[in-house]
Short mmCIF file of C-alpha atoms in Angstrom, two decimals:
data_model
loop_
_atom_site.label_atom_id
_atom_site.label_comp_id
_atom_site.label_asym_id
_atom_site.label_seq_id
_atom_site.Cartn_x
_atom_site.Cartn_y
_atom_site.Cartn_z
CA MET A 1 6.66 -0.56 15.86
CA GLN A 2 3.06 -0.19 16.96
CA PHE A 3 1.46 -0.22 13.52
CA ARG A 4 3.39 -3.32 12.51
CA ASN A 5 2.06 -5.09 15.60
CA SER A 6 -1.44 -3.89 14.75
CA ILE A 7 -1.72 -5.29 11.25
CA LEU A 8 0.05 -8.51 12.22
CA ALA A 9 -2.28 -9.17 15.13
CA ALA A 10 -5.31 -8.03 13.16
CA ALA A 11 -4.63 -10.62 10.49
CA MET A 12 -4.22 -13.25 13.20
CA VAL A 13 -7.64 -12.62 14.71
CA MET A 14 -9.87 -11.23 11.99
CA SER A 15 -12.28 -12.19 9.36
CA LEU A 16 -12.03 -8.56 8.25
CA ALA A 17 -15.16 -6.12 8.60
CA ALA A 18 -17.53 -2.73 9.15
CA PRO A 19 -20.45 -1.12 11.00
CA ALA A 20 -24.07 -1.84 10.25
CA ALA A 21 -27.32 0.08 10.13
CA ALA A 22 -26.99 0.46 6.37
CA THR A 23 -29.83 0.61 3.86
CA ASN A 24 -27.96 -0.90 0.95
CA SER A 25 -30.24 -2.64 -1.50
CA PRO A 26 -29.11 -5.88 -3.18
CA ILE A 27 -28.25 -4.03 -6.37
CA GLU A 28 -26.18 -1.49 -4.41
CA LEU A 29 -24.27 -4.26 -2.70
CA LYS A 30 -23.48 -5.82 -6.07
CA SER A 31 -22.00 -2.47 -7.13
CA VAL A 32 -19.94 -2.30 -3.92
CA LEU A 33 -18.59 -5.80 -4.60
CA ARG A 34 -17.86 -4.87 -8.21
CA ASP A 35 -15.97 -1.72 -7.18
CA LEU A 36 -14.05 -3.48 -4.42
CA MET A 37 -12.85 -6.17 -6.82
CA ALA A 38 -11.94 -3.52 -9.41
CA TRP A 39 -10.31 -0.97 -7.09
CA MET A 40 -8.44 -3.01 -4.48
CA PRO A 41 -6.14 -5.07 -6.75
CA GLY A 42 -2.90 -3.22 -7.36
CA GLU A 43 0.28 -2.15 -5.61
CA TYR A 44 0.23 0.57 -2.97
CA SER A 45 2.86 2.68 -1.23
CA SER A 46 2.73 4.85 1.89
CA ALA A 47 6.04 6.59 0.96
CA PRO A 48 4.23 9.76 -0.24
CA GLN A 49 2.62 10.11 3.20
CA VAL A 50 5.99 9.53 4.90
CA PHE A 51 7.60 12.19 2.68
CA PHE A 52 4.86 14.70 3.46
CA GLU A 53 4.93 14.09 7.23
CA ASN A 54 8.72 14.39 7.34
CA ALA A 55 8.44 17.72 5.53
CA VAL A 56 5.62 19.38 7.47
CA GLY A 57 5.91 17.63 10.83
CA PRO A 58 4.57 14.30 12.09
CA PRO A 59 1.19 13.58 13.70
CA PRO A 60 1.16 13.03 17.50
CA ASP A 61 2.32 9.40 17.32
CA GLY A 62 5.12 10.16 14.85
CA VAL A 63 5.66 9.56 11.15
CA HIS A 64 3.77 6.60 9.70
CA GLU A 65 5.63 3.55 8.45
CA ASN A 66 6.82 3.09 4.90
CA PHE A 67 4.96 0.06 3.58
CA TYR A 68 4.52 -1.31 0.07
CA ARG A 69 1.47 -3.54 -0.22
CA VAL A 70 0.31 -5.82 -3.01
CA PHE A 71 -3.32 -6.87 -3.54
CA ALA A 72 -4.02 -9.33 -6.35
CA LYS A 73 -7.15 -11.23 -7.40
CA ILE A 74 -6.36 -14.93 -7.66
CA ASP A 75 -8.32 -17.84 -9.09
CA ALA A 76 -8.83 -20.17 -6.11
CA PRO A 77 -12.32 -21.69 -6.47
CA GLN A 78 -11.71 -23.95 -3.47
CA LEU A 79 -11.91 -20.75 -1.37
CA GLY A 80 -14.71 -18.94 -3.18
CA GLU A 81 -15.58 -16.88 -6.21
CA ASN A 82 -13.85 -13.66 -5.10
CA VAL A 83 -10.41 -14.12 -3.55
CA ILE A 84 -7.63 -11.55 -3.13
CA TYR A 85 -4.09 -12.35 -2.02
CA THR A 86 -2.14 -9.61 -0.21
CA GLN A 87 1.38 -9.22 1.18
CA ILE A 88 3.26 -6.30 2.73
CA HIS A 89 6.86 -5.23 2.15
CA ILE A 90 8.70 -3.14 4.74
CA GLU A 91 10.48 0.02 3.51
CA GLY A 92 9.45 -0.24 -0.12
CA LYS A 93 8.82 -2.73 -2.91
CA ASP A 94 12.23 -4.41 -2.58
CA GLY A 95 12.10 -4.63 1.20
CA PRO A 96 11.47 -7.82 3.20
CA ILE A 97 7.99 -9.28 3.46
CA PHE A 98 6.24 -8.42 6.71
CA SER A 99 6.06 -11.71 8.62
CA GLY A 100 2.49 -12.88 9.14
CA GLN A 101 1.10 -10.52 6.52
CA GLN A 102 0.55 -12.91 3.64
CA VAL A 103 -3.22 -12.90 3.85
CA LEU A 104 -6.21 -14.16 1.87
CA PHE A 105 -9.32 -11.99 1.53
CA LEU A 106 -12.42 -14.14 1.01
CA ILE A 107 -15.13 -11.83 -0.26
CA ASP A 108 -18.90 -12.20 -0.61
CA ILE A 109 -22.18 -10.36 0.03
CA ASP A 110 -23.68 -10.61 3.53
CA LYS A 111 -27.40 -10.20 2.88
CA GLU A 112 -28.34 -10.24 6.57
CA ARG A 113 -26.05 -7.34 7.45
CA GLN A 114 -26.57 -5.58 4.10
CA ALA A 115 -22.86 -5.29 3.37
CA VAL A 116 -20.01 -6.80 1.41
CA ARG A 117 -18.02 -9.05 3.74
CA ILE A 118 -14.30 -9.73 3.71
CA GLN A 119 -12.89 -12.59 5.73
CA GLY A 120 -9.17 -11.93 6.21
CA ARG A 121 -7.24 -15.14 6.84
CA ARG A 122 -3.53 -15.69 7.33
CA ILE A 123 -2.03 -18.26 4.97
CA LYS A 124 -1.00 -21.71 6.09
CA ASP A 125 2.71 -22.41 5.42
CA PRO A 126 3.35 -18.84 4.18
CA GLU A 127 7.00 -19.55 3.37
CA ASN A 128 5.75 -21.72 0.51
CA TYR A 129 3.63 -18.94 -0.96
CA VAL A 130 5.92 -15.93 -1.17
CA ASP A 131 4.82 -13.72 -4.10
CA ALA A 132 1.88 -16.06 -4.66
CA HIS A 133 0.20 -13.41 -6.84
CA LEU A 134 2.94 -14.04 -9.44
CA HIS A 135 2.61 -17.84 -9.39
CA PRO A 136 -0.77 -19.20 -10.56
CA GLU A 137 0.48 -22.73 -9.95
CA MET A 138 0.32 -21.97 -6.20
CA TRP A 139 -3.32 -20.94 -6.17
CA LYS A 140 -4.89 -24.40 -6.22
CA THR A 141 -3.20 -25.34 -2.93
CA ILE A 142 -3.20 -22.04 -1.06
CA ALA A 143 -5.29 -22.23 2.13
CA PRO A 144 -6.07 -20.31 5.35
CA ASP A 145 -4.28 -21.19 8.58
CA PRO A 146 -6.96 -22.63 10.92
CA GLN A 147 -5.13 -21.20 13.95
CA TYR A 148 -5.85 -17.61 12.96
CA GLY A 149 -8.87 -15.55 11.98
CA GLY A 150 -12.55 -16.34 11.58
CA ASN A 151 -13.57 -14.31 14.66
CA CYS A 152 -14.83 -10.98 13.32
CA GLN A 153 -16.54 -9.48 10.29
CA PHE A 154 -15.14 -6.79 8.01
CA LEU A 155 -18.19 -5.22 6.38
CA TRP A 156 -17.99 -2.81 3.46
CA ARG A 157 -20.54 -0.20 2.36
CA ARG A 158 -20.60 2.75 0.02
CA HIS A 159 -19.94 6.24 1.36
CA GLY A 160 -20.33 8.66 -1.52
CA ALA A 161 -17.60 8.10 -4.11
CA GLN A 162 -15.69 5.65 -1.91
CA ILE A 163 -16.35 2.41 -0.09
CA VAL A 164 -15.61 1.91 3.60
CA GLY A 165 -14.95 -1.25 5.62
CA LYS A 166 -15.26 -1.46 9.40
CA LEU A 167 -15.01 -4.25 11.92
CA SER A 168 -18.10 -5.77 13.51
CA GLU A 169 -19.04 -8.73 15.66
CA ASN A 170 -22.07 -10.86 14.87
CA ASP A 171 -24.25 -8.14 16.36
CA LYS A 172 -24.67 -5.88 13.36
CA ASN A 173 -25.00 -2.78 15.54
CA ASN A 174 -21.53 -3.28 17.03
CA VAL A 175 -18.68 -1.40 15.30
CA THR A 176 -15.76 -3.12 17.06
CA CYS A 177 -14.83 -6.76 17.56
CA THR A 178 -13.91 -8.44 20.85
CA MET A 179 -12.52 -11.95 20.66
CA VAL A 180 -10.22 -14.43 22.38
CA SER A 181 -7.11 -15.58 20.52
CA LYS A 182 -7.03 -19.26 19.57
CA VAL A 183 -3.25 -19.20 20.07
CA SER A 184 -2.63 -17.16 23.26
CA ASP A 185 -6.09 -17.28 24.91
CA THR A 186 -5.81 -13.49 25.30
CA GLN A 187 -8.85 -11.24 24.87
CA TYR A 188 -8.52 -8.49 22.27
CA THR A 189 -10.83 -5.76 21.06
CA TRP A 190 -10.27 -4.50 17.53
CA ASP A 191 -11.33 -1.22 15.99
CA ALA A 192 -10.57 -0.87 12.29
CA GLU A 193 -11.60 1.25 9.33
CA TRP A 194 -10.41 0.99 5.72
CA ILE A 195 -11.36 3.59 3.09
CA LEU A 196 -10.95 2.71 -0.59
CA ASN A 197 -11.41 4.45 -3.93
CA ASP A 198 -9.89 3.79 -7.32
CA HIS A 199 -6.47 5.27 -6.49
CA GLU A 200 -5.88 5.12 -2.73
CA LEU A 201 -6.47 3.05 0.39
CA TRP A 202 -6.50 4.50 3.91
CA ILE A 203 -6.00 2.00 6.73
CA TYR A 204 -6.71 2.43 10.45
CA ASP A 205 -6.30 -0.57 12.82
CA ASN A 206 -6.18 -0.37 16.61
CA GLY A 207 -6.01 -3.26 19.08
CA TYR A 208 -6.88 -3.04 22.79
CA LEU A 209 -6.39 -5.42 25.69
CA LYS A 210 -9.12 -6.41 28.13
CA ASP A 211 -8.25 -3.47 30.43
CA GLY A 212 -8.69 -1.03 27.53
CA SER A 213 -5.00 -0.30 27.02
CA LEU A 214 -3.76 0.13 23.45
CA PHE A 215 -1.30 -2.64 22.58
CA SER A 216 -1.05 -2.02 18.82
CA GLY A 217 -1.99 0.76 16.48
CA ARG A 218 -1.89 4.49 17.08
CA ALA A 219 -3.32 6.55 19.95
CA ASP A 220 -3.73 9.47 17.53
CA ARG A 221 -6.12 7.28 15.48
CA THR A 222 -4.68 8.47 12.17
CA HIS A 223 -4.86 6.41 8.99
CA LEU A 224 -1.97 4.97 7.03
CA ARG A 225 -2.51 6.54 3.61
CA MET A 226 -1.52 4.21 0.79
CA SER A 227 -1.44 5.42 -2.81
CA LYS A 228 -1.91 3.01 -5.72
CA THR A 229 1.26 3.04 -7.79
CA LYS A 230 1.71 3.21 -11.56
CA PRO A 231 4.71 1.95 -13.60
CA TYR A 232 6.93 4.33 -15.56
CA GLU A 233 9.70 3.82 -18.08
CA CYS A 234 12.63 6.11 -17.29
CA PHE A 235 15.80 7.37 -18.99
CA ALA A 236 18.75 9.37 -17.66
CA SER A 237 21.87 10.98 -19.09
CA TYR A 238 25.11 12.63 -17.98
CA ARG A 239 27.05 15.04 -20.19
CA PRO A 240 30.49 15.76 -18.71
CA ALA A 241 32.42 18.89 -19.58
CA LYS A 242 34.88 16.65 -21.41
CA GLY A 243 34.30 13.28 -22.96
CA GLU A 244 31.32 11.44 -24.36
CA PRO A 245 27.81 11.56 -22.85
CA VAL A 246 26.71 8.64 -20.71
CA VAL A 247 23.15 7.48 -21.29
CA ASN A 248 20.99 5.04 -19.33
CA ASN A 249 18.56 3.87 -21.98
CA GLY A 250 15.78 2.50 -19.89
CA PHE A 251 14.72 1.33 -16.44
CA ARG A 252 11.41 0.91 -14.69
CA MET A 253 10.17 2.85 -11.67
CA HIS A 254 6.82 3.27 -9.93
CA ASP A 255 5.48 6.60 -8.72
CA GLY A 256 5.06 5.61 -5.07
CA GLY A 257 8.43 6.96 -3.94
CA ASP A 258 10.51 4.48 -5.91
CA HIS A 259 14.32 4.81 -5.97
CA TYR A 260 16.80 3.89 -8.67
CA THR A 261 20.57 3.99 -8.11
CA TRP A 262 22.84 4.64 -11.09
CA GLN A 263 26.60 4.20 -10.93
CA VAL A 264 27.71 6.56 -13.68
CA LYS A 265 30.97 5.94 -15.50
CA GLY A 266 33.41 8.70 -14.63
CA VAL A 267 31.47 9.85 -11.53
CA LYS A 268 32.81 8.68 -8.16
CA GLU A 269 29.59 8.84 -6.17
CA PRO A 270 26.44 7.06 -7.42
CA VAL A 271 23.38 9.12 -8.24
CA HIS A 272 19.88 8.29 -7.05
CA ILE A 273 16.62 8.99 -8.85
CA GLU A 274 13.32 9.20 -6.99
CA LEU A 275 9.85 9.26 -8.55
CA MET A 276 6.86 10.15 -6.42
CA ARG A 277 3.23 11.19 -6.88
CA GLY A 278 1.88 12.77 -3.72
CA MET A 279 0.86 15.91 -1.85
CA TRP A 280 3.40 18.72 -1.96
CA PRO A 281 4.22 20.17 1.50
CA SER A 282 3.49 23.84 0.79
CA GLU A 283 3.85 25.93 3.96
CA SER A 284 1.66 28.71 2.56
CA GLY A 285 -1.04 26.27 1.53
CA ARG A 286 -1.38 27.88 -1.88
CA ASN A 287 0.54 25.03 -3.52
CA TYR A 288 -0.89 22.27 -1.37
CA LYS A 289 -1.70 19.92 -4.21
CA GLU A 290 -0.81 16.50 -5.55
CA LEU A 291 2.15 16.52 -7.93
CA LEU A 292 4.25 14.03 -9.86
CA ARG A 293 7.89 14.72 -8.94
CA ILE A 294 11.22 13.39 -10.23
CA GLU A 295 14.44 14.14 -8.37
CA MET A 296 18.09 13.22 -8.87
CA TYR A 297 20.56 13.50 -6.00
CA GLN A 298 23.75 12.10 -4.48
CA GLY A 299 24.36 10.93 -0.94
CA ASP A 300 22.93 8.22 1.25
CA ALA A 301 19.62 7.09 -0.27
CA ASP A 302 18.33 6.24 3.21
CA ALA A 303 19.28 9.59 4.74
CA PRO A 304 16.71 12.39 5.29
CA ALA A 305 15.99 14.57 2.26
CA ALA A 306 17.75 17.52 3.93
CA LYS A 307 21.07 15.65 3.74
CA ARG A 308 20.88 14.90 0.03
CA LYS A 309 23.08 16.60 -2.56
CA PRO A 310 20.49 17.69 -5.14
CA ILE A 311 21.38 17.48 -8.80
CA GLY A 312 18.08 18.28 -10.48
CA ASN A 313 14.33 17.91 -10.20
CA GLY A 314 11.11 18.41 -12.09
CA TRP A 315 7.39 18.52 -11.40
CA ALA A 316 4.18 17.81 -13.28
CA SER A 317 0.51 17.65 -12.37
CA ALA A 318 -0.56 14.48 -10.59
CA ASP A 319 -2.53 13.28 -13.61
CA SER A 320 0.37 13.81 -16.01
CA ASP A 321 1.82 10.76 -17.76
CA ARG A 322 5.40 12.05 -17.52
CA ALA A 323 7.88 14.11 -15.50
CA SER A 324 11.37 15.30 -16.44
CA PHE A 325 14.19 17.75 -15.84
CA GLY A 326 17.41 18.82 -17.53
CA THR A 327 20.33 20.84 -16.17
CA GLY A 328 22.61 20.67 -19.18
CA THR A 329 24.90 18.21 -17.40
CA TRP A 330 22.25 15.88 -16.00
CA SER A 331 18.80 14.95 -17.24
CA ALA A 332 16.13 12.36 -16.47
CA ARG A 333 12.59 11.65 -17.57
CA CYS A 334 9.92 9.09 -16.77
CA LYS A 335 6.85 8.27 -18.84
CA LEU A 336 3.82 6.20 -17.87
CA VAL A 337 3.94 2.75 -19.43
CA ASP A 338 1.57 -0.15 -19.96
CA PRO A 339 2.21 -2.45 -16.97
CA ASN A 340 1.98 -5.47 -19.30
CA ALA A 341 4.62 -4.15 -21.70
CA ALA A 342 8.06 -5.76 -21.67
CA PRO A 343 10.60 -3.70 -19.70
CA PRO A 344 13.27 -1.83 -21.66
CA LYS A 345 16.80 -3.18 -21.96
CA ALA A 346 18.95 -1.06 -19.67
CA ASP A 347 22.47 -0.12 -20.74
#
């Protein structure tokens, strides 16, 4: 798909970046760097955006892709003081890693351009560094691939309560980046904008050929909206009309559209539980707000929501630490948990 081509090619050509003409003082830039290093690490999902667009109708270029993206600060002094490792999973946390999207972010302050600079570099020998954020022993040998990146700047500045990164060439008044690939000798022009706060990351990346035609990205210029996920500890139960109750005493889910499948003793068809924090698609607009939602259903977990067999659901405010429902026969609840706590022992 177009967006997949965009972020793959962008990582191949970029030292990630933003526009200039800023008036950021040195102390302001230190605060931008501090916030970037505090806000960006985490795990993000675009599933809430996909859910919303499927419910209310897609933008001109269609529904955005379902990506799960990890950003993690790693200790790799051979690369610099501030280094973030990132990888993308297709179709959720348990999906395959997006080839070419294991990337290092090398981050520092660019005093000349009055911005925080990210150099985005693809990893050399990526097959040896899968899930590198979970393996500190890998960090001392992780390195950029010299065949990709190092052509553009990704410059970050504060915009109100958020920070924004945009691509730029060496000319600080240029807000796009034109370069020639080291691999294919093809000329590309990149236009990118990332918007970050403490709970979400919006990503826009477009790539154009020399003749101006769009070869990756979206003609509608809409952002992929990624929400930072939080871990929850969940429980579920089934009380049949006859016989003993069946209880699932603990499993972990995140609130970025995570799914859990439960094969219940005595029930032919498995049940699925979904947990999601995101905007609710209210047609009237009066209930257009962010909610934490838990739903249990039967049917194909990959099928559209309209083809599910609903069992029960519950809602809570987006800032709630729990969501639950109970029908008498079925019940489920999820509660926010310390990400460092040991997971429960599932029955």
